[in-house]
Coordinates of C-alpha atoms in Angstrom, one line a residue:
Chain S
M1 CA 128.2 154.0 144.6
R2 CA 129.6 155.4 141.5
E3 CA 131.4 152.8 139.4
T4 CA 135.1 155.7 138.4
C5 CA 137.5 153.3 136.8
D6 CA 141.0 153.5 134.2
L7 CA 139.0 151.7 131.3
V8 CA 136.0 150.7 130.4
V9 CA 135.0 148.5 127.6
I10 CA 132.0 147.9 126.6
G11 CA 130.7 144.2 125.3
A12 CA 132.1 141.3 126.5
G13 CA 132.7 139.2 123.0
P14 CA 136.3 138.7 122.3
G15 CA 137.8 141.5 121.4
G16 CA 136.3 142.9 124.9
L17 CA 137.8 140.1 126.6
A18 CA 140.6 139.9 125.4
A19 CA 141.8 144.3 126.2
A20 CA 140.1 143.9 129.5
S21 CA 142.0 141.1 130.3
V22 CA 145.3 142.3 129.3
A23 CA 144.5 145.6 131.0
A24 CA 144.0 144.1 134.0
E25 CA 146.8 142.2 134.0
A26 CA 149.2 145.5 133.9
G27 CA 147.3 146.2 137.2
L28 CA 144.5 148.9 135.1
K29 CA 141.0 148.9 137.3
V30 CA 139.0 147.6 134.0
L31 CA 135.1 147.5 134.3
V32 CA 133.3 145.2 131.3
L33 CA 129.8 146.5 130.4
D34 CA 127.6 144.0 128.4
A35 CA 123.9 144.0 128.4
Q36 CA 124.2 140.0 127.5
P37 CA 123.5 137.8 131.1
E38 CA 126.9 136.2 130.5
P39 CA 130.7 136.9 129.1
G40 CA 131.2 135.4 125.6
G41 CA 129.0 137.9 122.8
Q42 CA 127.8 136.3 120.2
V43 CA 130.2 133.9 119.5
W44 CA 131.1 132.8 122.4
R45 CA 126.8 132.5 123.6
G46 CA 126.9 129.7 126.6
E47 CA 130.1 129.2 126.6
A48 CA 130.4 130.7 129.9
R49 CA 128.2 127.8 131.0
K50 CA 129.0 125.3 128.5
G51 CA 133.0 125.6 128.1
S52 CA 132.9 123.1 124.9
N53 CA 134.3 126.1 122.6
R54 CA 139.1 125.4 124.0
L55 CA 139.4 128.9 122.9
A56 CA 136.2 130.3 124.5
R57 CA 137.4 128.5 127.6
R58 CA 140.5 129.3 127.8
W59 CA 139.8 133.8 127.1
L60 CA 137.4 133.3 129.8
H61 CA 139.2 131.9 132.3
R62 CA 141.6 134.6 132.1
F63 CA 139.4 137.4 132.1
A64 CA 138.0 136.0 135.0
A65 CA 141.7 135.7 136.4
S66 CA 142.4 139.1 135.4
G67 CA 141.0 141.0 138.7
A68 CA 138.5 142.8 135.9
R69 CA 135.3 143.6 137.2
F70 CA 132.0 142.4 135.2
R71 CA 128.3 144.3 134.8
P72 CA 126.2 141.9 132.6
G73 CA 123.1 142.7 131.9
A74 CA 124.1 146.9 131.2
R75 CA 123.8 148.7 128.3
V76 CA 124.9 152.1 127.4
I77 CA 121.9 154.6 127.3
A78 CA 124.3 158.2 126.7
A79 CA 127.8 159.9 127.6
P80 CA 126.7 163.2 129.1
E81 CA 130.2 164.3 128.4
R82 CA 133.7 163.6 127.4
G83 CA 134.5 160.6 130.2
V84 CA 131.0 159.5 131.1
L85 CA 128.8 156.1 130.4
L86 CA 125.0 156.3 131.9
V87 CA 124.1 153.3 131.8
E88 CA 120.3 150.7 132.8
E89 CA 120.3 147.4 134.3
G90 CA 117.6 145.9 134.5
A91 CA 116.0 148.6 136.4
S92 CA 118.6 151.2 138.0
S93 CA 120.6 153.0 136.6
F94 CA 124.8 154.0 137.4
A95 CA 126.9 156.1 135.9
V96 CA 130.7 155.1 134.9
R97 CA 133.4 157.4 135.3
Y98 CA 136.2 156.9 132.6
S99 CA 139.7 157.8 131.5
R100 CA 139.7 155.0 129.0
A101 CA 137.5 152.6 127.0
V102 CA 137.5 150.2 124.8
L103 CA 134.7 150.2 122.7
A104 CA 134.0 146.6 121.3
T105 CA 129.8 146.8 121.0
G106 CA 130.8 143.7 117.9
A107 CA 128.1 143.8 115.1
R108 CA 124.1 142.7 114.3
E109 CA 123.0 140.3 111.2
R110 CA 122.5 142.8 108.1
F111 CA 117.9 142.3 107.7
L112 CA 117.2 143.0 104.5
P113 CA 113.0 143.3 104.2
F114 CA 110.4 141.0 101.8
P115 CA 107.0 140.5 102.1
G116 CA 105.9 138.3 105.7
W117 CA 109.2 139.0 107.2
T118 CA 107.5 140.2 110.3
L119 CA 105.7 136.7 110.6
P120 CA 106.4 135.1 114.3
G121 CA 108.7 132.3 113.5
V122 CA 111.1 134.7 110.6
M123 CA 114.7 135.2 111.7
G124 CA 118.2 136.3 112.0
V125 CA 120.3 133.8 111.0
S126 CA 122.4 133.6 113.8
G127 CA 119.6 134.6 115.8
L128 CA 118.0 131.7 115.2
Q129 CA 121.0 130.5 116.5
V130 CA 122.3 131.7 119.4
L131 CA 118.3 132.2 120.5
V132 CA 118.3 128.0 120.0
K133 CA 122.0 128.2 121.9
D134 CA 119.9 129.8 125.2
G135 CA 117.4 126.4 124.9
F136 CA 114.4 128.0 121.9
P137 CA 112.6 124.5 120.6
I138 CA 114.0 123.3 117.2
E139 CA 114.2 119.2 117.5
G140 CA 111.8 118.4 114.9
K141 CA 111.1 121.7 113.3
R142 CA 112.1 122.1 110.0
V143 CA 114.0 125.3 108.8
V144 CA 114.8 126.8 105.7
L145 CA 117.9 129.0 106.1
A146 CA 118.8 132.0 104.1
G147 CA 121.9 134.2 103.8
T148 CA 125.6 135.3 102.4
G149 CA 129.1 133.5 103.5
P150 CA 129.8 131.4 106.3
L151 CA 127.7 132.2 109.5
L152 CA 124.8 129.3 107.2
L153 CA 127.3 126.9 107.6
A154 CA 127.9 127.7 111.5
A155 CA 123.6 127.8 112.2
A156 CA 123.3 125.1 109.7
A157 CA 125.2 122.9 112.3
T158 CA 123.9 124.2 115.5
I159 CA 120.6 123.8 114.8
H160 CA 121.5 120.3 112.9
S161 CA 123.7 119.7 116.6
H162 CA 120.1 120.6 118.1
G163 CA 117.8 117.9 116.5
G164 CA 116.7 120.7 114.2
D165 CA 115.8 119.6 110.4
V166 CA 117.5 122.2 108.3
L167 CA 115.4 121.6 105.0
F168 CA 118.2 124.4 103.0
I169 CA 120.5 126.3 102.4
A170 CA 120.4 130.1 100.5
D171 CA 123.3 131.7 99.7
Q172 CA 122.9 134.7 97.8
A173 CA 126.4 135.2 96.1
S174 CA 127.1 134.2 92.8
A175 CA 128.6 130.5 92.3
A176 CA 132.3 132.2 91.2
N177 CA 131.9 134.4 93.8
H178 CA 131.3 131.5 96.4
W179 CA 134.6 129.9 95.1
S180 CA 136.4 132.8 95.2
F181 CA 136.1 132.9 98.2
A182 CA 136.3 129.5 99.1
L183 CA 140.0 129.4 97.3
Q184 CA 141.7 131.9 99.4
L185 CA 141.0 130.5 102.7
W186 CA 144.5 128.5 101.4
R187 CA 145.3 131.8 103.0
H188 CA 143.3 130.9 106.3
P189 CA 144.3 127.9 107.0
S190 CA 141.8 128.1 111.4
K191 CA 139.2 128.8 108.6
L192 CA 139.3 126.1 106.1
L193 CA 139.1 123.7 109.0
Q194 CA 136.7 125.8 110.2
G195 CA 135.1 125.2 107.3
A196 CA 135.7 121.6 106.2
A197 CA 134.3 121.0 110.0
L198 CA 131.0 122.2 108.8
T199 CA 130.4 121.5 105.9
A200 CA 131.6 117.4 106.8
K201 CA 128.5 117.5 109.1
L202 CA 126.1 119.1 107.0
V203 CA 126.6 116.5 103.7
T204 CA 123.3 115.8 103.1
V205 CA 122.0 119.1 103.6
P206 CA 120.4 120.7 100.2
T207 CA 123.0 124.2 99.8
S208 CA 123.0 126.6 96.9
T209 CA 124.5 129.7 95.5
E210 CA 122.6 132.0 94.0
A211 CA 119.2 131.2 95.9
W212 CA 118.2 134.0 97.9
V213 CA 114.2 134.6 99.5
L214 CA 111.8 135.9 98.3
A215 CA 108.7 135.9 100.4
A216 CA 108.0 134.8 103.6
E217 CA 103.1 132.9 104.2
G218 CA 101.5 131.8 106.8
S219 CA 98.8 133.8 108.5
D220 CA 99.8 133.7 112.3
R221 CA 103.5 132.4 112.0
V222 CA 105.8 130.9 109.1
E223 CA 104.5 128.3 107.2
S224 CA 106.4 128.1 104.1
V225 CA 109.0 130.6 101.9
R226 CA 109.2 131.0 98.9
L227 CA 112.8 130.7 97.2
S228 CA 114.6 131.9 93.9
V229 CA 117.3 129.2 93.0
R230 CA 119.3 130.1 90.1
G231 CA 116.2 131.5 88.5
R232 CA 113.2 128.7 89.0
E233 CA 111.2 129.6 92.0
E234 CA 110.6 126.3 94.8
H235 CA 108.4 126.2 98.1
L236 CA 109.2 124.9 100.9
R237 CA 106.7 124.0 103.6
C238 CA 108.7 124.7 107.3
D239 CA 108.9 125.8 111.2
Y240 CA 111.2 128.4 111.4
L241 CA 112.8 131.0 108.8
G242 CA 116.2 132.6 108.9
A243 CA 117.1 135.3 106.5
A244 CA 119.4 137.8 107.6
Y245 CA 123.2 138.6 104.8
G246 CA 125.9 139.6 106.2
L247 CA 126.9 141.2 109.6
V248 CA 126.7 144.9 109.6
P249 CA 129.0 147.1 112.5
N250 CA 127.1 148.6 115.4
L251 CA 127.6 151.5 115.5
E252 CA 125.6 153.4 117.5
L253 CA 128.2 154.2 120.3
P254 CA 130.7 155.1 118.6
R255 CA 128.9 157.6 117.1
L256 CA 127.7 158.9 120.0
L257 CA 130.8 159.2 121.8
G258 CA 132.2 160.9 118.4
C259 CA 134.2 159.4 116.3
A260 CA 134.6 159.0 113.1
V261 CA 132.8 156.5 110.6
S262 CA 134.4 155.8 107.7
D263 CA 132.6 152.8 105.1
G264 CA 131.3 151.9 107.3
A265 CA 133.5 151.0 109.9
V266 CA 135.5 152.9 113.0
V267 CA 138.0 154.8 111.4
V268 CA 140.8 153.9 114.4
N269 CA 144.9 153.9 114.3
E270 CA 147.6 151.4 113.9
R271 CA 147.3 152.8 117.7
L272 CA 143.4 151.3 116.8
E273 CA 143.1 154.7 118.6
T274 CA 139.7 156.1 117.2
R275 CA 139.2 160.3 116.6
V276 CA 138.1 160.7 120.1
P277 CA 140.8 160.7 122.5
G278 CA 141.3 157.8 124.9
V279 CA 139.0 156.3 123.5
H280 CA 140.1 153.0 121.3
A281 CA 137.8 150.8 118.8
V282 CA 138.4 147.2 117.9
G283 CA 136.6 144.2 116.3
E284 CA 133.7 144.0 114.6
L285 CA 133.7 147.7 114.9
L286 CA 136.8 147.8 112.8
G287 CA 134.9 146.3 109.9
I288 CA 133.9 142.3 109.8
G289 CA 136.3 140.6 110.4
G290 CA 135.8 137.3 113.5
V291 CA 137.1 135.4 116.5
D292 CA 140.4 136.4 115.2
Q293 CA 140.8 140.1 114.7
A294 CA 138.3 140.8 117.7
L295 CA 140.7 138.7 119.5
V296 CA 144.1 140.2 118.1
T297 CA 142.9 143.7 118.4
G298 CA 141.4 143.8 121.6
E299 CA 144.9 142.5 122.9
L300 CA 146.4 144.9 121.5
A301 CA 144.2 147.7 122.2
G302 CA 144.8 146.3 125.3
L303 CA 148.1 146.8 126.0
V304 CA 148.1 150.2 124.4
A305 CA 145.4 151.2 127.3
A306 CA 147.8 150.3 129.7
E307 CA 150.9 151.7 128.1
Q308 CA 152.4 148.2 127.7
P309 CA 155.1 148.0 125.0
V310 CA 152.9 145.7 121.9
P311 CA 155.0 142.4 120.6
P312 CA 155.5 142.4 117.0
A313 CA 154.1 139.1 115.8
L314 CA 150.6 140.9 117.9
E315 CA 151.5 143.4 114.4
R316 CA 151.8 141.2 111.9
S317 CA 148.6 138.6 113.1
L318 CA 146.9 142.1 113.0
Q319 CA 147.6 142.6 108.9
G320 CA 146.9 139.1 108.0
I321 CA 143.2 139.3 109.6
R322 CA 142.7 143.0 108.2
T323 CA 143.4 140.7 104.1
F324 CA 140.8 138.1 105.5
A325 CA 137.8 140.7 106.1
A326 CA 138.7 141.8 103.5
H327 CA 137.9 139.2 101.3
L328 CA 134.7 138.3 103.6
A329 CA 133.7 142.4 102.7
R330 CA 133.6 141.3 98.9
H331 CA 131.5 138.5 99.9
D332 CA 128.9 138.8 101.5
T333 CA 127.7 142.3 99.7
P334 CA 123.9 141.9 99.4
R335 CA 123.5 141.3 95.2
D336 CA 120.8 143.6 93.4
E337 CA 118.0 141.2 93.5
L338 CA 117.3 141.5 97.3
R339 CA 116.8 145.1 97.3
R340 CA 113.9 145.5 95.5
L341 CA 112.4 142.2 96.7
A342 CA 109.9 144.0 99.6
T343 CA 106.6 145.8 98.0
P344 CA 104.9 148.8 98.0
D345 CA 103.2 147.0 101.7
T346 CA 106.1 145.8 103.0
L347 CA 107.3 147.1 106.7
L348 CA 110.7 148.9 106.2
C349 CA 110.3 149.7 110.1
R350 CA 109.5 147.0 111.9
C351 CA 108.9 149.1 115.8
E352 CA 106.3 151.6 114.2
D353 CA 104.9 149.5 111.3
V354 CA 105.7 151.9 108.3
P355 CA 105.8 150.4 104.6
L356 CA 107.7 151.0 101.9
S357 CA 105.2 153.3 100.0
A358 CA 104.9 155.8 103.4
L359 CA 108.9 156.4 101.8
E360 CA 108.0 158.0 98.9
G361 CA 109.5 160.7 98.6
C362 CA 112.3 160.7 101.2
T363 CA 116.1 161.3 100.0
N364 CA 117.3 160.5 103.0
L365 CA 117.0 158.7 106.6
R366 CA 116.4 162.1 108.5
E367 CA 113.6 163.2 106.1
A368 CA 112.4 159.5 106.2
R369 CA 112.8 159.4 110.5
L370 CA 111.2 163.1 109.7
Y371 CA 107.8 161.8 108.0
A372 CA 107.1 158.3 108.2
R373 CA 108.2 157.8 111.1
V374 CA 111.0 155.1 110.4
G375 CA 113.7 154.5 113.5
M376 CA 111.7 156.0 116.1
G377 CA 110.5 153.2 117.8
A378 CA 111.9 151.1 120.2
C379 CA 114.8 149.7 118.2
Q380 CA 115.7 153.5 117.6
G381 CA 116.5 152.5 113.8
R382 CA 119.1 149.2 114.6
T383 CA 116.8 146.8 111.8
C384 CA 115.4 149.4 109.1
G385 CA 118.4 152.5 108.6
A386 CA 121.2 148.9 107.8
A387 CA 118.7 148.2 105.2
A388 CA 117.9 152.0 104.1
Q389 CA 121.3 151.9 103.4
T390 CA 121.6 148.7 101.6
L391 CA 118.2 149.7 100.2
F392 CA 118.3 153.5 98.9
G393 CA 122.0 153.4 99.6
W394 CA 121.6 155.9 102.7
S395 CA 124.1 156.8 105.2
G396 CA 123.7 156.6 109.0
E397 CA 123.3 159.6 110.5
D398 CA 124.3 161.4 113.9
V399 CA 123.0 158.9 117.4
R400 CA 121.4 160.9 119.6
P401 CA 120.8 160.5 123.2
P402 CA 119.7 157.3 124.2
C403 CA 120.8 155.6 121.9
L404 CA 118.5 152.7 123.6
P405 CA 114.5 153.1 125.0
A406 CA 115.9 155.3 128.5
R407 CA 114.0 155.7 131.7
I408 CA 113.6 159.1 132.3
G409 CA 114.8 158.1 135.7
S410 CA 118.2 157.8 133.4
L411 CA 118.4 160.0 132.3
R412 CA 118.1 162.7 135.5
L413 CA 121.0 160.2 137.3
S414 CA 124.4 163.2 137.7
P415 CA 127.0 161.7 136.6
D416 CA 128.3 161.7 139.8
V417 CA 125.9 159.8 142.0
S418 CA 124.1 155.5 141.2
S419 CA 120.8 155.0 141.9
S420 CA 119.9 151.6 142.9
T421 CA 116.7 151.9 143.4
P422 CA 114.4 151.3 141.0
T423 CA 113.9 154.5 138.2
R424 CA 110.8 154.3 136.7
E425 CA 108.4 156.0 138.2
S426 CA 110.4 158.8 138.5
Chain G
M1 CA 121.4 117.2 123.9
R2 CA 120.2 120.7 125.8
E3 CA 123.8 120.9 127.7
A4 CA 123.5 124.5 129.0
S5 CA 120.8 122.4 131.4
S6 CA 123.5 119.8 132.6
K7 CA 124.3 121.5 135.8
K8 CA 121.6 123.0 137.5
A9 CA 118.2 122.3 139.1
P10 CA 115.5 124.0 136.4
V11 CA 113.5 126.6 137.2
T12 CA 109.5 127.7 137.1
L13 CA 108.6 131.0 135.7
R14 CA 105.3 132.4 135.1
I15 CA 104.2 132.9 131.5
N16 CA 100.6 135.1 131.1
G17 CA 99.9 133.0 135.3
H18 CA 100.4 130.6 133.9
A19 CA 103.7 127.8 135.6
V20 CA 106.2 127.2 132.7
T21 CA 109.3 124.9 134.1
V22 CA 112.3 125.7 132.0
P23 CA 116.0 124.4 131.7
A24 CA 117.8 126.3 133.8
G25 CA 120.1 128.6 131.5
T26 CA 117.7 129.1 129.4
S27 CA 116.7 132.6 127.7
V28 CA 112.7 134.3 128.9
A29 CA 112.3 134.5 124.7
A30 CA 113.4 130.3 124.3
A31 CA 110.8 129.5 127.0
L32 CA 107.7 131.8 125.4
A33 CA 108.6 129.2 122.4
M34 CA 108.5 126.7 125.0
T35 CA 105.1 127.2 125.3
G36 CA 103.8 126.8 121.6
R37 CA 103.3 129.9 121.5
F38 CA 106.5 132.6 121.1
I39 CA 104.6 135.4 120.5
S40 CA 105.7 138.5 122.5
R41 CA 104.3 141.0 121.5
A42 CA 101.4 142.8 118.7
D43 CA 102.6 145.1 116.3
L44 CA 100.1 148.9 116.2
S45 CA 97.8 147.1 114.0
G46 CA 97.3 144.4 115.9
R47 CA 100.0 141.3 113.6
P48 CA 101.9 139.2 115.8
R49 CA 105.7 139.2 116.5
G50 CA 108.4 136.6 118.2
P51 CA 111.6 137.4 118.1
M52 CA 114.2 138.2 114.9
C53 CA 117.6 139.0 115.9
G54 CA 118.0 137.1 119.1
M55 CA 120.4 139.1 120.8
G56 CA 119.4 142.7 122.1
V57 CA 119.1 145.0 119.2
C58 CA 115.5 143.8 116.9
F59 CA 113.4 144.7 120.3
E60 CA 110.8 142.3 118.7
C61 CA 110.8 140.2 121.8
R62 CA 110.0 142.3 124.1
A63 CA 108.3 141.7 127.1
T64 CA 106.4 142.8 130.5
I65 CA 109.0 141.2 133.2
D66 CA 108.5 141.2 136.5
G67 CA 105.5 144.2 135.7
V68 CA 109.2 146.0 133.4
A69 CA 108.0 147.1 130.7
E70 CA 109.8 146.5 126.9
T71 CA 112.0 144.4 128.8
L72 CA 113.8 142.5 126.2
T73 CA 112.7 138.8 126.8
C74 CA 116.6 137.7 124.6
L75 CA 118.6 138.7 127.2
V76 CA 116.7 137.5 130.3
P77 CA 117.8 134.2 131.6
C78 CA 114.5 132.1 133.3
R79 CA 114.3 132.6 137.3
D80 CA 112.5 130.8 140.0
D81 CA 109.5 132.7 140.7
L82 CA 109.6 135.3 137.2
E83 CA 106.5 137.0 136.2
V84 CA 106.4 137.4 132.0
V85 CA 103.4 139.0 131.0
T86 CA 103.6 139.8 126.7
D87 CA 100.6 141.6 124.7
G88 CA 100.6 139.6 122.0

């Protein structure tokens, strides 16, 4: 059995679901791949089971009824030729042949190294939030959150609603930046309402702008955190620390397929086509813009892929959303102090245990890879790459296949066959 | 509080040989945390590591699941009889 489809959608978050739904409704044979066990992506994580979010429920129902096929737990590892993807799914692997593709791989958090950031209990802000959504025991636990922008409030609200005790929220943005962001929100009423609702839930949580983590401390796990709060040092005992500074698009797959990338986002035309014919990019790949951007761009790309007319209203809403995305990007830029927190013995590459001191003399990511094994481990530079970019201004480099750790058997798979038996031993 | 679990019966898996019962819908990473030690692996110097990104990016939560090494515990929902072995 080999998968063949008119349209392959990679990523089942809002963008991927919207693209897949409209394309399948228009009659295309659509296949959706996602590494997670359920559709919904990160922002609608768990919604397939809970159905508590109305917008998510509507799109998940529409997707289920659209006729698009969904393969969960599927990770693209290589693109051996144009129109073919190699995919691993649990202990088996298969090839997908497609005519068109919509890349909807979303974003991840930007992690910046600081002393103690490898201690168990130190996680991403949204990382901790999604773990809690999946049952991570947080009831009665003391949590400190540090980062930037609206994600802090969203994570705090989730942790709070699961019985966690959020002790402090540290936002790295300057107060002026924070207010200029808030004052712009009147242009985006839905964001304003979301923000107001979250703030109301969290009135009792001390929050500060111009605040960030200096270090996490503990022996075998995080026990306390040192913060800089408006120039003063504060020390808090806690069970968990969520620390991450905004989001960065997951560009590995677009790069693997040869799409052009500029300023950290995939280059597309007004029909959301990348520079590779037949390949579209949507959602956070175009720059961080949230659910609204993902849905609108997903729908647009799905219609284009199915050669359907695009309603002018959809094009207009895209304009407004892009303005919000640009605004968010200015707010979320990490401040300079965050680049100087790591000490020489702080690990930069968490997979290969490479301390900052080992990078002395390196002038780009390629050298760091060659001389210090930065980015050579399991995550393939997904964490340290973005960190190095922020710390040293090193840009991302071309992605080489496989873009994730893969079994030899999967790589030997011919594009025309599929293996349903474990390939681990081969 | 735990909406995810309300509809289905709990599941029992084995973590390092010990039976652990968790609500349906719990990820293996969360189940590890429920055992009181959410450490999934040891780094090259033997120091403990736990999950960080929660979404399959950082690879810090990896463990052996049903004999498949380096499986990301944050991406796998718990099922009955799942066999999880950590190296940390």
